[in-house]
């Protein structure tokens, strides 16, 4: 028997082409050999694509590319769609699917606008359903973030101290992750004696909220005993808070005026409220907490 072709062992990896149309088209999305049109986005970034795929998948692109003038279109400028959103649009046009992407709320709004612009009804539906899921899964966290952000620089005195607000946030997050609904005192709220993966989950949930807390409004000892051991605040922020306390010459034993530790405009308190100096010299009576003069 005569062998026409000498067999050779193929040490190359087997081709994955032909197994999945979606994967093949996603590969084509990144294949420069197929590029014949440029899309300049609002952020100045230019993306490349295959005009035949765009025109076939979108009537809007079809009208832009193959217009009545029959002039060859090689460049299209988009003044209201950035490159991040356009990449998602291209992925959908090529594959009818979108892999998990990390988009901001603003990007989602722009992506919905872009889907509407290109008349991609299915993509619009996907965006709506995905947004509903985010709201259903994270509405409580969004509400807490909104509360913290709105009260961080509020111009009126806040009723709760910064530390108590941080403790409340920690308890809320722990309840979500470990279902610990009974946290009776301050010490138990800050105990992190859990499995490493649970501790990481708690820290992960806390970190996005950290910009909405002001360590300068917390007691020196509270920071050192409860906050720092959590390992969530950056070292620079902790160091800055400690330095601030030293500069102000405030220690745990010296803090008398708790108005320093709350949000908003500090509440006025008479300096000598704990003495009878004001009453004896001026005839005013100051309440025991020092906030009210009669």
PDB file of C-alpha atoms in Angstrom:
ATOM      1  CA  UNK A   1       0.000   0.000   0.000  1.00  0.00           C
ATOM      2  CA  UNK A   2       1.323   3.364  -1.016  1.00  0.00           C
ATOM      3  CA  UNK A   3       0.961   6.318   1.325  1.00  0.00           C
ATOM      4  CA  UNK A   4       0.325   9.498  -0.599  1.00  0.00           C
ATOM      5  CA  UNK A   5       0.820  11.830   2.337  1.00  0.00           C
ATOM      6  CA  UNK A   6       3.357  11.352   5.043  1.00  0.00           C
ATOM      7  CA  UNK A   7       1.626  11.613   8.402  1.00  0.00           C
ATOM      8  CA  UNK A   8       3.049  14.043  10.888  1.00  0.00           C
ATOM      9  CA  UNK A   9       2.236  14.558  14.499  1.00  0.00           C
ATOM     10  CA  UNK A  10       0.562  17.914  14.936  1.00  0.00           C
ATOM     11  CA  UNK A  11       1.905  19.493  18.080  1.00  0.00           C
ATOM     12  CA  UNK A  12      -0.212  22.594  17.594  1.00  0.00           C
ATOM     13  CA  UNK A  13      -3.361  23.106  19.596  1.00  0.00           C
ATOM     14  CA  UNK A  14      -6.518  21.936  17.807  1.00  0.00           C
ATOM     15  CA  UNK A  15      -8.476  24.696  16.101  1.00  0.00           C
ATOM     16  CA  UNK A  16     -11.559  25.923  17.932  1.00  0.00           C
ATOM     17  CA  UNK A  17     -13.030  27.474  14.802  1.00  0.00           C
ATOM     18  CA  UNK A  18     -16.368  26.144  13.676  1.00  0.00           C
ATOM     19  CA  UNK A  19     -17.506  24.943  17.084  1.00  0.00           C
ATOM     20  CA  UNK A  20     -19.393  28.080  18.072  1.00  0.00           C
ATOM     21  CA  UNK A  21     -20.699  30.781  15.755  1.00  0.00           C
ATOM     22  CA  UNK A  22     -20.761  33.276  18.621  1.00  0.00           C
ATOM     23  CA  UNK A  23     -17.118  32.600  19.516  1.00  0.00           C
ATOM     24  CA  UNK A  24     -16.043  32.763  15.877  1.00  0.00           C
ATOM     25  CA  UNK A  25     -17.756  36.127  15.420  1.00  0.00           C
ATOM     26  CA  UNK A  26     -16.242  37.402  18.677  1.00  0.00           C
ATOM     27  CA  UNK A  27     -12.840  36.426  17.291  1.00  0.00           C
ATOM     28  CA  UNK A  28     -13.665  38.295  14.097  1.00  0.00           C
ATOM     29  CA  UNK A  29     -14.446  41.376  16.195  1.00  0.00           C
ATOM     30  CA  UNK A  30     -10.753  41.529  17.133  1.00  0.00           C
ATOM     31  CA  UNK A  31      -9.387  40.506  13.727  1.00  0.00           C
ATOM     32  CA  UNK A  32      -7.771  43.532  12.090  1.00  0.00           C
ATOM     33  CA  UNK A  33      -7.881  41.842   8.675  1.00  0.00           C
ATOM     34  CA  UNK A  34     -11.658  42.359   8.535  1.00  0.00           C
ATOM     35  CA  UNK A  35     -11.607  46.053   9.437  1.00  0.00           C
ATOM     36  CA  UNK A  36     -12.777  48.457   6.736  1.00  0.00           C
ATOM     37  CA  UNK A  37     -14.540  51.229   8.663  1.00  0.00           C
ATOM     38  CA  UNK A  38     -13.553  53.557  11.529  1.00  0.00           C
ATOM     39  CA  UNK A  39     -15.898  54.730  14.271  1.00  0.00           C
ATOM     40  CA  UNK A  40     -14.700  57.844  16.096  1.00  0.00           C
ATOM     41  CA  UNK A  41     -16.351  58.093  19.518  1.00  0.00           C
ATOM     42  CA  UNK A  42     -17.155  61.075  21.736  1.00  0.00           C
ATOM     43  CA  UNK A  43     -14.080  60.522  23.936  1.00  0.00           C
ATOM     44  CA  UNK A  44     -11.769  60.766  20.932  1.00  0.00           C
ATOM     45  CA  UNK A  45     -11.091  57.022  20.692  1.00  0.00           C
ATOM     46  CA  UNK A  46     -11.452  55.438  17.250  1.00  0.00           C
ATOM     47  CA  UNK A  47     -12.678  51.849  16.953  1.00  0.00           C
ATOM     48  CA  UNK A  48     -12.490  49.669  13.855  1.00  0.00           C
ATOM     49  CA  UNK A  49     -15.034  47.191  12.515  1.00  0.00           C
ATOM     50  CA  UNK A  50     -16.408  45.382   9.486  1.00  0.00           C
ATOM     51  CA  UNK A  51     -18.960  47.537   7.671  1.00  0.00           C
ATOM     52  CA  UNK A  52     -20.819  44.559   6.171  1.00  0.00           C
ATOM     53  CA  UNK A  53     -21.567  43.109   9.601  1.00  0.00           C
ATOM     54  CA  UNK A  54     -22.672  46.486  10.966  1.00  0.00           C
ATOM     55  CA  UNK A  55     -24.914  47.165   7.982  1.00  0.00           C
ATOM     56  CA  UNK A  56     -26.446  43.690   8.104  1.00  0.00           C
ATOM     57  CA  UNK A  57     -27.176  43.860  11.823  1.00  0.00           C
ATOM     58  CA  UNK A  58     -28.447  47.449  12.089  1.00  0.00           C
ATOM     59  CA  UNK A  59     -30.672  49.467   9.765  1.00  0.00           C
ATOM     60  CA  UNK A  60     -29.119  52.640  11.138  1.00  0.00           C
ATOM     61  CA  UNK A  61     -25.607  51.512  10.229  1.00  0.00           C
ATOM     62  CA  UNK A  62     -26.899  50.269   6.872  1.00  0.00           C
ATOM     63  CA  UNK A  63     -28.276  53.734   6.060  1.00  0.00           C
ATOM     64  CA  UNK A  64     -25.083  55.423   7.239  1.00  0.00           C
ATOM     65  CA  UNK A  65     -22.734  53.149   5.320  1.00  0.00           C
ATOM     66  CA  UNK A  66     -24.679  52.519   2.115  1.00  0.00           C
ATOM     67  CA  UNK A  67     -26.349  55.872   1.566  1.00  0.00           C
ATOM     68  CA  UNK A  68     -28.044  57.128  -1.575  1.00  0.00           C
ATOM     69  CA  UNK A  69     -24.947  58.978  -2.755  1.00  0.00           C
ATOM     70  CA  UNK A  70     -23.198  55.613  -3.138  1.00  0.00           C
ATOM     71  CA  UNK A  71     -20.019  57.208  -1.851  1.00  0.00           C
ATOM     72  CA  UNK A  72     -17.719  54.826  -0.006  1.00  0.00           C
ATOM     73  CA  UNK A  73     -17.978  55.517   3.728  1.00  0.00           C
ATOM     74  CA  UNK A  74     -14.839  54.740   5.709  1.00  0.00           C
ATOM     75  CA  UNK A  75     -15.315  56.967   8.762  1.00  0.00           C
ATOM     76  CA  UNK A  76     -18.283  57.732  11.007  1.00  0.00           C
ATOM     77  CA  UNK A  77     -18.168  60.205  13.909  1.00  0.00           C
ATOM     78  CA  UNK A  78     -20.343  59.764  17.004  1.00  0.00           C
ATOM     79  CA  UNK A  79     -20.503  62.838  19.250  1.00  0.00           C
ATOM     80  CA  UNK A  80     -22.684  61.316  21.981  1.00  0.00           C
ATOM     81  CA  UNK A  81     -21.422  57.730  22.300  1.00  0.00           C
ATOM     82  CA  UNK A  82     -18.124  56.995  24.060  1.00  0.00           C
ATOM     83  CA  UNK A  83     -15.763  54.149  23.177  1.00  0.00           C
ATOM     84  CA  UNK A  84     -16.651  52.049  26.251  1.00  0.00           C
ATOM     85  CA  UNK A  85     -20.288  51.927  25.200  1.00  0.00           C
ATOM     86  CA  UNK A  86     -19.463  51.514  21.509  1.00  0.00           C
ATOM     87  CA  UNK A  87     -17.384  48.407  22.290  1.00  0.00           C
ATOM     88  CA  UNK A  88     -20.449  46.866  23.927  1.00  0.00           C
ATOM     89  CA  UNK A  89     -22.603  47.832  20.941  1.00  0.00           C
ATOM     90  CA  UNK A  90     -20.114  46.238  18.548  1.00  0.00           C
ATOM     91  CA  UNK A  91     -19.957  43.063  20.614  1.00  0.00           C
ATOM     92  CA  UNK A  92     -23.747  42.809  20.520  1.00  0.00           C
ATOM     93  CA  UNK A  93     -23.885  43.472  16.764  1.00  0.00           C
ATOM     94  CA  UNK A  94     -21.286  40.792  16.098  1.00  0.00           C
ATOM     95  CA  UNK A  95     -22.457  38.094  18.546  1.00  0.00           C
ATOM     96  CA  UNK A  96     -26.001  38.979  19.761  1.00  0.00           C
ATOM     97  CA  UNK A  97     -24.582  38.541  23.237  1.00  0.00           C
ATOM     98  CA  UNK A  98     -22.558  40.540  25.736  1.00  0.00           C
ATOM     99  CA  UNK A  99     -20.063  39.095  28.142  1.00  0.00           C
ATOM    100  CA  UNK A 100     -19.918  40.507  31.661  1.00  0.00           C
ATOM    101  CA  UNK A 101     -18.692  44.099  31.545  1.00  0.00           C
ATOM    102  CA  UNK A 102     -17.801  46.574  34.279  1.00  0.00           C
ATOM    103  CA  UNK A 103     -19.828  49.695  33.500  1.00  0.00           C
ATOM    104  CA  UNK A 104     -20.713  52.739  35.562  1.00  0.00           C
ATOM    105  CA  UNK A 105     -24.274  53.971  35.979  1.00  0.00           C
ATOM    106  CA  UNK A 106     -23.500  56.721  33.463  1.00  0.00           C
ATOM    107  CA  UNK A 107     -22.237  54.105  30.989  1.00  0.00           C
ATOM    108  CA  UNK A 108     -25.466  52.127  31.359  1.00  0.00           C
ATOM    109  CA  UNK A 109     -27.489  55.239  30.583  1.00  0.00           C
ATOM    110  CA  UNK A 110     -25.338  55.946  27.531  1.00  0.00           C
ATOM    111  CA  UNK A 111     -25.574  52.307  26.445  1.00  0.00           C
ATOM    112  CA  UNK A 112     -29.369  52.475  26.584  1.00  0.00           C
ATOM    113  CA  UNK A 113     -29.240  55.691  24.555  1.00  0.00           C
ATOM    114  CA  UNK A 114     -26.943  54.023  22.013  1.00  0.00           C
ATOM    115  CA  UNK A 115     -29.171  50.947  21.764  1.00  0.00           C
ATOM    116  CA  UNK A 116     -32.098  53.254  21.084  1.00  0.00           C
ATOM    117  CA  UNK A 117     -30.051  55.232  18.557  1.00  0.00           C
ATOM    118  CA  UNK A 118     -29.218  52.066  16.593  1.00  0.00           C
ATOM    119  CA  UNK A 119     -32.748  50.657  17.102  1.00  0.00           C
ATOM    120  CA  UNK A 120     -31.470  47.561  18.902  1.00  0.00           C
ATOM    121  CA  UNK A 121     -34.655  46.606  20.718  1.00  0.00           C
ATOM    122  CA  UNK A 122     -33.316  43.336  22.120  1.00  0.00           C
ATOM    123  CA  UNK A 123     -30.312  45.074  23.642  1.00  0.00           C
ATOM    124  CA  UNK A 124     -32.609  47.676  25.199  1.00  0.00           C
ATOM    125  CA  UNK A 125     -34.660  44.893  26.787  1.00  0.00           C
ATOM    126  CA  UNK A 126     -31.498  43.265  28.147  1.00  0.00           C
ATOM    127  CA  UNK A 127     -30.355  46.574  29.650  1.00  0.00           C
ATOM    128  CA  UNK A 128     -33.749  47.115  31.304  1.00  0.00           C
ATOM    129  CA  UNK A 129     -33.814  43.590  32.769  1.00  0.00           C
ATOM    130  CA  UNK A 130     -30.223  43.874  33.974  1.00  0.00           C
ATOM    131  CA  UNK A 131     -30.961  47.238  35.604  1.00  0.00           C
ATOM    132  CA  UNK A 132     -34.015  45.791  37.359  1.00  0.00           C
ATOM    133  CA  UNK A 133     -31.889  42.961  38.726  1.00  0.00           C
ATOM    134  CA  UNK A 134     -29.281  45.394  40.049  1.00  0.00           C
ATOM    135  CA  UNK A 135     -31.964  47.459  41.768  1.00  0.00           C
ATOM    136  CA  UNK A 136     -33.647  44.390  43.260  1.00  0.00           C
ATOM    137  CA  UNK A 137     -30.375  42.914  44.519  1.00  0.00           C
ATOM    138  CA  UNK A 138     -28.786  46.093  45.790  1.00  0.00           C
ATOM    139  CA  UNK A 139     -31.541  48.572  46.622  1.00  0.00           C
ATOM    140  CA  UNK A 140     -30.726  48.530  50.344  1.00  0.00           C
ATOM    141  CA  UNK A 141     -27.032  49.135  49.732  1.00  0.00           C
ATOM    142  CA  UNK A 142     -27.865  51.960  47.317  1.00  0.00           C
ATOM    143  CA  UNK A 143     -30.125  53.545  49.940  1.00  0.00           C
ATOM    144  CA  UNK A 144     -27.379  53.361  52.571  1.00  0.00           C
ATOM    145  CA  UNK A 145     -24.822  54.809  50.165  1.00  0.00           C
ATOM    146  CA  UNK A 146     -27.229  57.622  49.313  1.00  0.00           C
ATOM    147  CA  UNK A 147     -27.787  58.380  53.011  1.00  0.00           C
ATOM    148  CA  UNK A 148     -24.064  58.480  53.749  1.00  0.00           C
ATOM    149  CA  UNK A 149     -23.231  60.619  50.717  1.00  0.00           C
ATOM    150  CA  UNK A 150     -26.013  63.129  51.373  1.00  0.00           C
ATOM    151  CA  UNK A 151     -25.170  63.580  55.057  1.00  0.00           C
ATOM    152  CA  UNK A 152     -21.365  63.647  54.744  1.00  0.00           C
ATOM    153  CA  UNK A 153     -21.191  67.424  54.253  1.00  0.00           C
ATOM    154  CA  UNK A 154     -24.648  68.357  55.439  1.00  0.00           C
ATOM    155  CA  UNK A 155     -24.993  71.947  56.674  1.00  0.00           C
ATOM    156  CA  UNK A 156     -27.107  71.103  59.706  1.00  0.00           C
ATOM    157  CA  UNK A 157     -26.076  69.091  62.795  1.00  0.00           C
ATOM    158  CA  UNK A 158     -26.523  65.337  62.417  1.00  0.00           C
ATOM    159  CA  UNK A 159     -28.025  63.446  65.336  1.00  0.00           C
ATOM    160  CA  UNK A 160     -25.703  60.415  65.249  1.00  0.00           C
ATOM    161  CA  UNK A 161     -21.947  60.447  65.813  1.00  0.00           C
ATOM    162  CA  UNK A 162     -19.692  59.421  62.944  1.00  0.00           C
ATOM    163  CA  UNK A 163     -18.512  56.341  64.809  1.00  0.00           C
ATOM    164  CA  UNK A 164     -22.064  55.156  65.549  1.00  0.00           C
ATOM    165  CA  UNK A 165     -22.944  55.642  61.898  1.00  0.00           C
ATOM    166  CA  UNK A 166     -19.948  53.546  60.876  1.00  0.00           C
ATOM    167  CA  UNK A 167     -20.906  50.868  63.397  1.00  0.00           C
ATOM    168  CA  UNK A 168     -24.458  50.815  62.046  1.00  0.00           C
ATOM    169  CA  UNK A 169     -23.099  50.334  58.519  1.00  0.00           C
ATOM    170  CA  UNK A 170     -20.838  47.482  59.619  1.00  0.00           C
ATOM    171  CA  UNK A 171     -23.709  45.737  61.422  1.00  0.00           C
ATOM    172  CA  UNK A 172     -25.919  46.100  58.365  1.00  0.00           C
ATOM    173  CA  UNK A 173     -23.282  44.556  56.100  1.00  0.00           C
ATOM    174  CA  UNK A 174     -22.590  41.711  58.541  1.00  0.00           C
ATOM    175  CA  UNK A 175     -26.282  40.912  58.704  1.00  0.00           C
ATOM    176  CA  UNK A 176     -26.429  40.645  54.928  1.00  0.00           C
ATOM    177  CA  UNK A 177     -23.390  38.382  54.658  1.00  0.00           C
ATOM    178  CA  UNK A 178     -23.493  36.197  57.772  1.00  0.00           C
ATOM    179  CA  UNK A 179     -27.144  36.641  58.785  1.00  0.00           C
ATOM    180  CA  UNK A 180     -26.117  37.710  62.289  1.00  0.00           C
ATOM    181  CA  UNK A 181     -29.217  39.582  63.438  1.00  0.00           C
ATOM    182  CA  UNK A 182     -28.244  39.710  67.111  1.00  0.00           C
ATOM    183  CA  UNK A 183     -25.371  42.082  67.724  1.00  0.00           C
ATOM    184  CA  UNK A 184     -26.141  43.386  71.229  1.00  0.00           C
ATOM    185  CA  UNK A 185     -23.179  45.662  71.934  1.00  0.00           C
ATOM    186  CA  UNK A 186     -20.387  47.652  70.396  1.00  0.00           C
ATOM    187  CA  UNK A 187     -17.690  45.037  70.956  1.00  0.00           C
ATOM    188  CA  UNK A 188     -19.600  42.224  69.236  1.00  0.00           C
ATOM    189  CA  UNK A 189     -20.376  44.461  66.262  1.00  0.00           C
ATOM    190  CA  UNK A 190     -16.648  44.794  65.529  1.00  0.00           C
ATOM    191  CA  UNK A 191     -15.675  41.164  66.152  1.00  0.00           C
ATOM    192  CA  UNK A 192     -14.350  39.638  62.926  1.00  0.00           C
ATOM    193  CA  UNK A 193     -13.807  36.077  64.155  1.00  0.00           C
ATOM    194  CA  UNK A 194     -15.108  34.457  60.981  1.00  0.00           C
ATOM    195  CA  UNK A 195     -13.815  32.340  58.130  1.00  0.00           C
ATOM    196  CA  UNK A 196     -11.314  34.238  55.932  1.00  0.00           C
ATOM    197  CA  UNK A 197     -13.679  34.284  52.958  1.00  0.00           C
ATOM    198  CA  UNK A 198     -16.447  35.845  55.090  1.00  0.00           C
ATOM    199  CA  UNK A 199     -14.057  38.500  56.407  1.00  0.00           C
ATOM    200  CA  UNK A 200     -13.060  39.318  52.820  1.00  0.00           C
ATOM    201  CA  UNK A 201     -16.715  39.617  51.809  1.00  0.00           C
ATOM    202  CA  UNK A 202     -17.384  42.026  54.687  1.00  0.00           C
ATOM    203  CA  UNK A 203     -14.337  44.112  53.775  1.00  0.00           C
ATOM    204  CA  UNK A 204     -15.352  44.085  50.103  1.00  0.00           C
ATOM    205  CA  UNK A 205     -18.832  45.393  50.952  1.00  0.00           C
ATOM    206  CA  UNK A 206     -17.424  48.088  53.246  1.00  0.00           C
ATOM    207  CA  UNK A 207     -14.773  49.535  50.957  1.00  0.00           C
ATOM    208  CA  UNK A 208     -17.114  51.294  48.466  1.00  0.00           C
ATOM    209  CA  UNK A 209     -18.672  53.154  51.414  1.00  0.00           C
ATOM    210  CA  UNK A 210     -15.412  54.326  53.014  1.00  0.00           C
ATOM    211  CA  UNK A 211     -15.272  57.662  51.116  1.00  0.00           C
ATOM    212  CA  UNK A 212     -18.480  58.633  52.910  1.00  0.00           C
ATOM    213  CA  UNK A 213     -16.947  58.447  56.402  1.00  0.00           C
ATOM    214  CA  UNK A 214     -14.762  61.104  58.012  1.00  0.00           C
ATOM    215  CA  UNK A 215     -12.214  59.621  60.426  1.00  0.00           C
ATOM    216  CA  UNK A 216     -11.509  63.097  61.785  1.00  0.00           C
ATOM    217  CA  UNK A 217     -14.952  62.997  63.375  1.00  0.00           C
ATOM    218  CA  UNK A 218     -14.210  59.799  65.269  1.00  0.00           C
ATOM    219  CA  UNK A 219     -12.741  59.408  68.729  1.00  0.00           C
ATOM    220  CA  UNK A 220      -9.018  58.568  68.767  1.00  0.00           C
ATOM    221  CA  UNK A 221      -9.555  55.465  70.900  1.00  0.00           C
ATOM    222  CA  UNK A 222     -12.500  54.276  68.790  1.00  0.00           C
ATOM    223  CA  UNK A 223     -10.358  54.419  65.666  1.00  0.00           C
ATOM    224  CA  UNK A 224      -7.478  52.579  67.305  1.00  0.00           C
ATOM    225  CA  UNK A 225      -9.569  49.919  69.091  1.00  0.00           C
ATOM    226  CA  UNK A 226     -12.371  49.237  66.608  1.00  0.00           C
ATOM    227  CA  UNK A 227     -11.859  50.805  63.178  1.00  0.00           C
ATOM    228  CA  UNK A 228      -8.185  50.176  62.399  1.00  0.00           C
ATOM    229  CA  UNK A 229      -8.280  46.397  63.170  1.00  0.00           C
ATOM    230  CA  UNK A 230     -10.895  45.943  60.430  1.00  0.00           C
ATOM    231  CA  UNK A 231      -8.158  46.571  57.822  1.00  0.00           C
ATOM    232  CA  UNK A 232     -10.472  48.405  55.455  1.00  0.00           C
ATOM    233  CA  UNK A 233      -9.320  52.033  55.627  1.00  0.00           C
ATOM    234  CA  UNK A 234      -6.101  52.881  53.739  1.00  0.00           C
ATOM    235  CA  UNK A 235      -3.066  53.426  55.940  1.00  0.00           C
ATOM    236  CA  UNK A 236      -2.751  57.014  54.720  1.00  0.00           C
ATOM    237  CA  UNK A 237      -6.252  57.925  55.927  1.00  0.00           C
ATOM    238  CA  UNK A 238      -5.669  56.388  59.348  1.00  0.00           C
ATOM    239  CA  UNK A 239      -2.324  58.159  59.704  1.00  0.00           C
ATOM    240  CA  UNK A 240      -3.878  61.473  58.676  1.00  0.00           C
ATOM    241  CA  UNK A 241      -6.623  61.052  61.277  1.00  0.00           C
ATOM    242  CA  UNK A 242      -4.108  60.269  64.034  1.00  0.00           C
ATOM    243  CA  UNK A 243      -1.999  63.291  63.100  1.00  0.00           C
ATOM    244  CA  UNK A 244      -5.072  65.486  63.139  1.00  0.00           C
ATOM    245  CA  UNK A 245      -5.910  64.345  66.655  1.00  0.00           C
ATOM    246  CA  UNK A 246      -2.375  65.127  67.805  1.00  0.00           C
ATOM    247  CA  UNK A 247      -2.438  68.558  66.155  1.00  0.00           C
ATOM    248  CA  UNK A 248      -5.704  69.376  67.874  1.00  0.00           C
ATOM    249  CA  UNK A 249      -4.291  68.076  71.151  1.00  0.00           C
ATOM    250  CA  UNK A 250      -7.332  65.864  71.609  1.00  0.00           C
ATOM    251  CA  UNK A 251      -7.153  62.535  73.384  1.00  0.00           C
ATOM    252  CA  UNK A 252      -9.834  60.149  74.524  1.00  0.00           C
ATOM    253  CA  UNK A 253      -9.670  61.569  78.040  1.00  0.00           C
ATOM    254  CA  UNK A 254      -9.766  65.189  76.881  1.00  0.00           C
ATOM    255  CA  UNK A 255     -12.783  64.980  74.562  1.00  0.00           C
ATOM    256  CA  UNK A 256     -15.644  66.664  76.325  1.00  0.00           C
ATOM    257  CA  UNK A 257     -17.452  68.284  73.442  1.00  0.00           C
ATOM    258  CA  UNK A 258     -19.010  65.452  71.446  1.00  0.00           C
ATOM    259  CA  UNK A 259     -20.206  67.954  68.842  1.00  0.00           C
ATOM    260  CA  UNK A 260     -16.797  67.493  67.204  1.00  0.00           C
ATOM    261  CA  UNK A 261     -17.733  63.901  66.448  1.00  0.00           C
ATOM    262  CA  UNK A 262     -20.978  64.405  64.538  1.00  0.00           C
ATOM    263  CA  UNK A 263     -21.718  65.341  60.949  1.00  0.00           C
ATOM    264  CA  UNK A 264     -22.693  68.777  59.765  1.00  0.00           C
ATOM    265  CA  UNK A 265     -22.164  72.177  61.345  1.00  0.00           C
ATOM    266  CA  UNK A 266     -20.879  71.706  64.914  1.00  0.00           C
ATOM    267  CA  UNK A 267     -23.429  72.390  67.618  1.00  0.00           C
ATOM    268  CA  UNK A 268     -22.525  75.391  69.790  1.00  0.00           C
ATOM    269  CA  UNK A 269     -21.813  74.483  73.397  1.00  0.00           C
ATOM    270  CA  UNK A 270     -20.944  76.928  76.176  1.00  0.00           C
ATOM    271  CA  UNK A 271     -17.322  76.367  77.128  1.00  0.00           C
ATOM    272  CA  UNK A 272     -17.859  76.718  80.867  1.00  0.00           C
ATOM    273  CA  UNK A 273     -21.202  74.926  80.936  1.00  0.00           C
ATOM    274  CA  UNK A 274     -20.083  72.515  83.674  1.00  0.00           C
ATOM    275  CA  UNK A 275     -19.340  75.422  86.021  1.00  0.00           C
ATOM    276  CA  UNK A 276     -21.628  78.107  87.491  1.00  0.00           C
ATOM    277  CA  UNK A 277     -19.475  80.884  86.029  1.00  0.00           C
ATOM    278  CA  UNK A 278     -22.048  81.971  83.410  1.00  0.00           C
ATOM    279  CA  UNK A 279     -24.965  81.849  85.813  1.00  0.00           C
ATOM    280  CA  UNK A 280     -23.198  83.781  88.573  1.00  0.00           C
ATOM    281  CA  UNK A 281     -21.715  86.474  86.332  1.00  0.00           C
ATOM    282  CA  UNK A 282     -24.383  86.938  83.670  1.00  0.00           C
ATOM    283  CA  UNK A 283     -27.561  85.575  85.195  1.00  0.00           C
ATOM    284  CA  UNK A 284     -28.053  82.905  82.523  1.00  0.00           C
ATOM    285  CA  UNK A 285     -28.778  79.297  83.371  1.00  0.00           C
ATOM    286  CA  UNK A 286     -27.017  76.729  81.164  1.00  0.00           C
ATOM    287  CA  UNK A 287     -28.453  73.218  80.840  1.00  0.00           C
ATOM    288  CA  UNK A 288     -26.412  70.273  82.083  1.00  0.00           C
ATOM    289  CA  UNK A 289     -25.342  69.271  78.576  1.00  0.00           C
ATOM    290  CA  UNK A 290     -24.194  72.827  77.791  1.00  0.00           C
ATOM    291  CA  UNK A 291     -26.346  73.299  74.680  1.00  0.00           C
ATOM    292  CA  UNK A 292     -29.260  75.342  76.024  1.00  0.00           C
ATOM    293  CA  UNK A 293     -29.220  78.762  77.702  1.00  0.00           C
ATOM    294  CA  UNK A 294     -32.238  80.024  79.625  1.00  0.00           C
TER     295      UNK A 294
END
